[in-house]
PDB file of C-alpha atoms in Angstrom:
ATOM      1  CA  UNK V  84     -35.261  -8.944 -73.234  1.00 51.00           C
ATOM      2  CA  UNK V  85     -31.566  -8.359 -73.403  1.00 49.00           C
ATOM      3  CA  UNK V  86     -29.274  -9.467 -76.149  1.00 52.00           C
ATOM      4  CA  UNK V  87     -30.206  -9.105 -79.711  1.00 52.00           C
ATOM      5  CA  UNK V  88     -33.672  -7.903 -80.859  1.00 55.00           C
ATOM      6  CA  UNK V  89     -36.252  -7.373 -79.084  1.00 77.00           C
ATOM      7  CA  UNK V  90     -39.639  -7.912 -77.634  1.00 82.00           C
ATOM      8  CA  UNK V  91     -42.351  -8.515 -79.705  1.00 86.00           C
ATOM      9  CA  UNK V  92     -44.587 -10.658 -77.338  1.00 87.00           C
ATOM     10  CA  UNK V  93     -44.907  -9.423 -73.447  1.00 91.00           C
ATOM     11  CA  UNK V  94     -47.259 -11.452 -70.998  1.00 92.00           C
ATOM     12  CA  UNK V  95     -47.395 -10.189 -67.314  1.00 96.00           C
ATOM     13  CA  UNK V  96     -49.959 -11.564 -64.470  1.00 97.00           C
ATOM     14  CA  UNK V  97     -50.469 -10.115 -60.826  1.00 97.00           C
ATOM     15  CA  UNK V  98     -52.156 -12.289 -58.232  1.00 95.00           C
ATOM     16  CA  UNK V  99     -52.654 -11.719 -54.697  1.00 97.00           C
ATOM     17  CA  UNK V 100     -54.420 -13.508 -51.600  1.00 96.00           C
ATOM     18  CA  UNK V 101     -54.814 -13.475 -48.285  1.00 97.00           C
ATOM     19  CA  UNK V 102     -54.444 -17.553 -47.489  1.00 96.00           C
ATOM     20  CA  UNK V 103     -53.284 -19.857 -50.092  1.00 93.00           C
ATOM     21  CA  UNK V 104     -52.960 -23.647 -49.193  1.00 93.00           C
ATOM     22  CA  UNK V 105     -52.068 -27.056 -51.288  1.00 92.00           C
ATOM     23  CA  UNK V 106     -53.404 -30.194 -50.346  1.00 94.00           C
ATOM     24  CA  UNK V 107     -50.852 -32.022 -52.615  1.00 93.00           C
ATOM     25  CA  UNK V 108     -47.807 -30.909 -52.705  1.00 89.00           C
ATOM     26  CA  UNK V 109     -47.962 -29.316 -56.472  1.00 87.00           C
ATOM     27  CA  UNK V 110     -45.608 -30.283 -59.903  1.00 86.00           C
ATOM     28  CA  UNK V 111     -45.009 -27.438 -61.785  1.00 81.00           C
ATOM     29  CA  UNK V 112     -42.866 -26.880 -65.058  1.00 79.00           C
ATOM     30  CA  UNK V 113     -42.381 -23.566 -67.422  1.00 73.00           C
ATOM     31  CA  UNK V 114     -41.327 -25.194 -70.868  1.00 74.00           C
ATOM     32  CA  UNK V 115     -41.244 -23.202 -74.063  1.00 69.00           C
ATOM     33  CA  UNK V 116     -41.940 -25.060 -77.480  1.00 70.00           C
ATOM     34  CA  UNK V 117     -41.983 -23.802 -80.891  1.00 64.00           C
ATOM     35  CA  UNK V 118     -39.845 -22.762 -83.755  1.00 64.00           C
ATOM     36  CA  UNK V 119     -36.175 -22.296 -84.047  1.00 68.00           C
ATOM     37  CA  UNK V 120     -35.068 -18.395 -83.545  1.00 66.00           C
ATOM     38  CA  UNK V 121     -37.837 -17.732 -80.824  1.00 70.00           C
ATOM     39  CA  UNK V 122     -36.139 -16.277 -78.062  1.00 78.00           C
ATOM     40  CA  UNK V 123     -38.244 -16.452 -74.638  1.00 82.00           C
ATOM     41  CA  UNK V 124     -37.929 -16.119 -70.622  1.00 84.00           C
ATOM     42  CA  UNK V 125     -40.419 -16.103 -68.129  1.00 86.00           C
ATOM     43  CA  UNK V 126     -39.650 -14.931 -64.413  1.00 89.00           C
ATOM     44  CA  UNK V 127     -41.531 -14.111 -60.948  1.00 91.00           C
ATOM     45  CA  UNK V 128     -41.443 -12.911 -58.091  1.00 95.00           C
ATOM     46  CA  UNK V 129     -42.901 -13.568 -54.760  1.00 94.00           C
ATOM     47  CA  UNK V 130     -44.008 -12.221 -51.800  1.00 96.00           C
ATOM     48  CA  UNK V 131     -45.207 -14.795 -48.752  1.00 95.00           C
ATOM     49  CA  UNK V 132     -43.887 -17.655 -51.085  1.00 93.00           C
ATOM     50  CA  UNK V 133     -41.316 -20.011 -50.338  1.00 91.00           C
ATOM     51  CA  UNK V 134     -39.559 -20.987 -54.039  1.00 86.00           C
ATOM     52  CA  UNK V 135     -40.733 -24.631 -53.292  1.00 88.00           C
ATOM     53  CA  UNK V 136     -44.205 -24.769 -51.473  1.00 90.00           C
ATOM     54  CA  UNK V 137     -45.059 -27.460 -48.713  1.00 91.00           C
ATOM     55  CA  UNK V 138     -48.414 -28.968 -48.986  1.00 93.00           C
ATOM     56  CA  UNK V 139     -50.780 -28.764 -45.904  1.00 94.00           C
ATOM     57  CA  UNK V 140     -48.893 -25.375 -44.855  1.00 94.00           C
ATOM     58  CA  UNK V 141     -51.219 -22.311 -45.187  1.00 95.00           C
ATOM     59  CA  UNK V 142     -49.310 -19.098 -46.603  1.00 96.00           C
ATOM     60  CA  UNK V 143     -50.603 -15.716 -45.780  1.00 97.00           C
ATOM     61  CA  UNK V 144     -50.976 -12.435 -47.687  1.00 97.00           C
ATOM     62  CA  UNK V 145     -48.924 -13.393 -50.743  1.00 97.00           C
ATOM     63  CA  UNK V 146     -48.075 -11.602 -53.561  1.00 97.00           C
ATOM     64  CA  UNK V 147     -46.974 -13.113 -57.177  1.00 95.00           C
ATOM     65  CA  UNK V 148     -45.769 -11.198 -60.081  1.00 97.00           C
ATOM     66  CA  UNK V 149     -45.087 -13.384 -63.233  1.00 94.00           C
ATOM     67  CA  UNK V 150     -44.092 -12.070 -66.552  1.00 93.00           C
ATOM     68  CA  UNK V 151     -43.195 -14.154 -69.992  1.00 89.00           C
ATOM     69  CA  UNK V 152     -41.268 -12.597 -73.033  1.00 89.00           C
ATOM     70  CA  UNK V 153     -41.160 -13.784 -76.389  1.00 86.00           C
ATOM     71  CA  UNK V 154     -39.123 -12.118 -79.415  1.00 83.00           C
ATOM     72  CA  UNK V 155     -39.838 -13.841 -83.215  1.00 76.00           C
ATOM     73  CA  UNK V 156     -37.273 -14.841 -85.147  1.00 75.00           C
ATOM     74  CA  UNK V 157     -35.741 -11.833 -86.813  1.00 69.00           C
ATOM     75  CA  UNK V 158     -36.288 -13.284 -90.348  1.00 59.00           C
ATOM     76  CA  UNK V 159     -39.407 -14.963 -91.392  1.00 55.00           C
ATOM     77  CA  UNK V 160     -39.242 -17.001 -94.198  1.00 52.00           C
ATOM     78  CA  UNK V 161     -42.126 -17.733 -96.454  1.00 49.00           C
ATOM     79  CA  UNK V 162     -43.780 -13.886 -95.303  1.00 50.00           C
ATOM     80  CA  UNK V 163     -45.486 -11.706 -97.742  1.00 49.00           C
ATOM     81  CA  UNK V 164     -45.932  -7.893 -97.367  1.00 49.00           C
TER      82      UNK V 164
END
């Protein structure tokens, strides 16, 4: 992460396919809930992916690379040793 401290918590996901197809077209949201002084992002890129899909519109030989970073707070309170 850039900026102060940084990251304890590192997620990443690959997925690939050769046709991918909604029948809906789909409602997605990234939202990040928790405590005060967590500092996250998440971020992805795409191959053969449009940033908003259409529904009923096969996509071919696509490529997603997602990751999500999370640094704690830099003080905990209430932490023992």
């Amino acid at each position: 992460m850039t900026g102060a401290g940084a990251t304890d918590i590192s997620f990443t996901a690959h997925v690939a396919g050769k046709t991918l197809r909604w029948h809906e077209d789909p409602a997605t949201e990234v939202s990040f809930h928790g405590s005060d002084g967590f500092r996250s992002r998440s971020s992805s890129e795409r191959v053969g992916l449009p940033d908003r899909v259409q529904s009923r519109h096969t996509y071919r030989d696509i490529t997603v690379d997602y990751r999500l970073d999370c640094a704690l707070p830099d003080q905990e309170t209430g932490r023992t040793e």
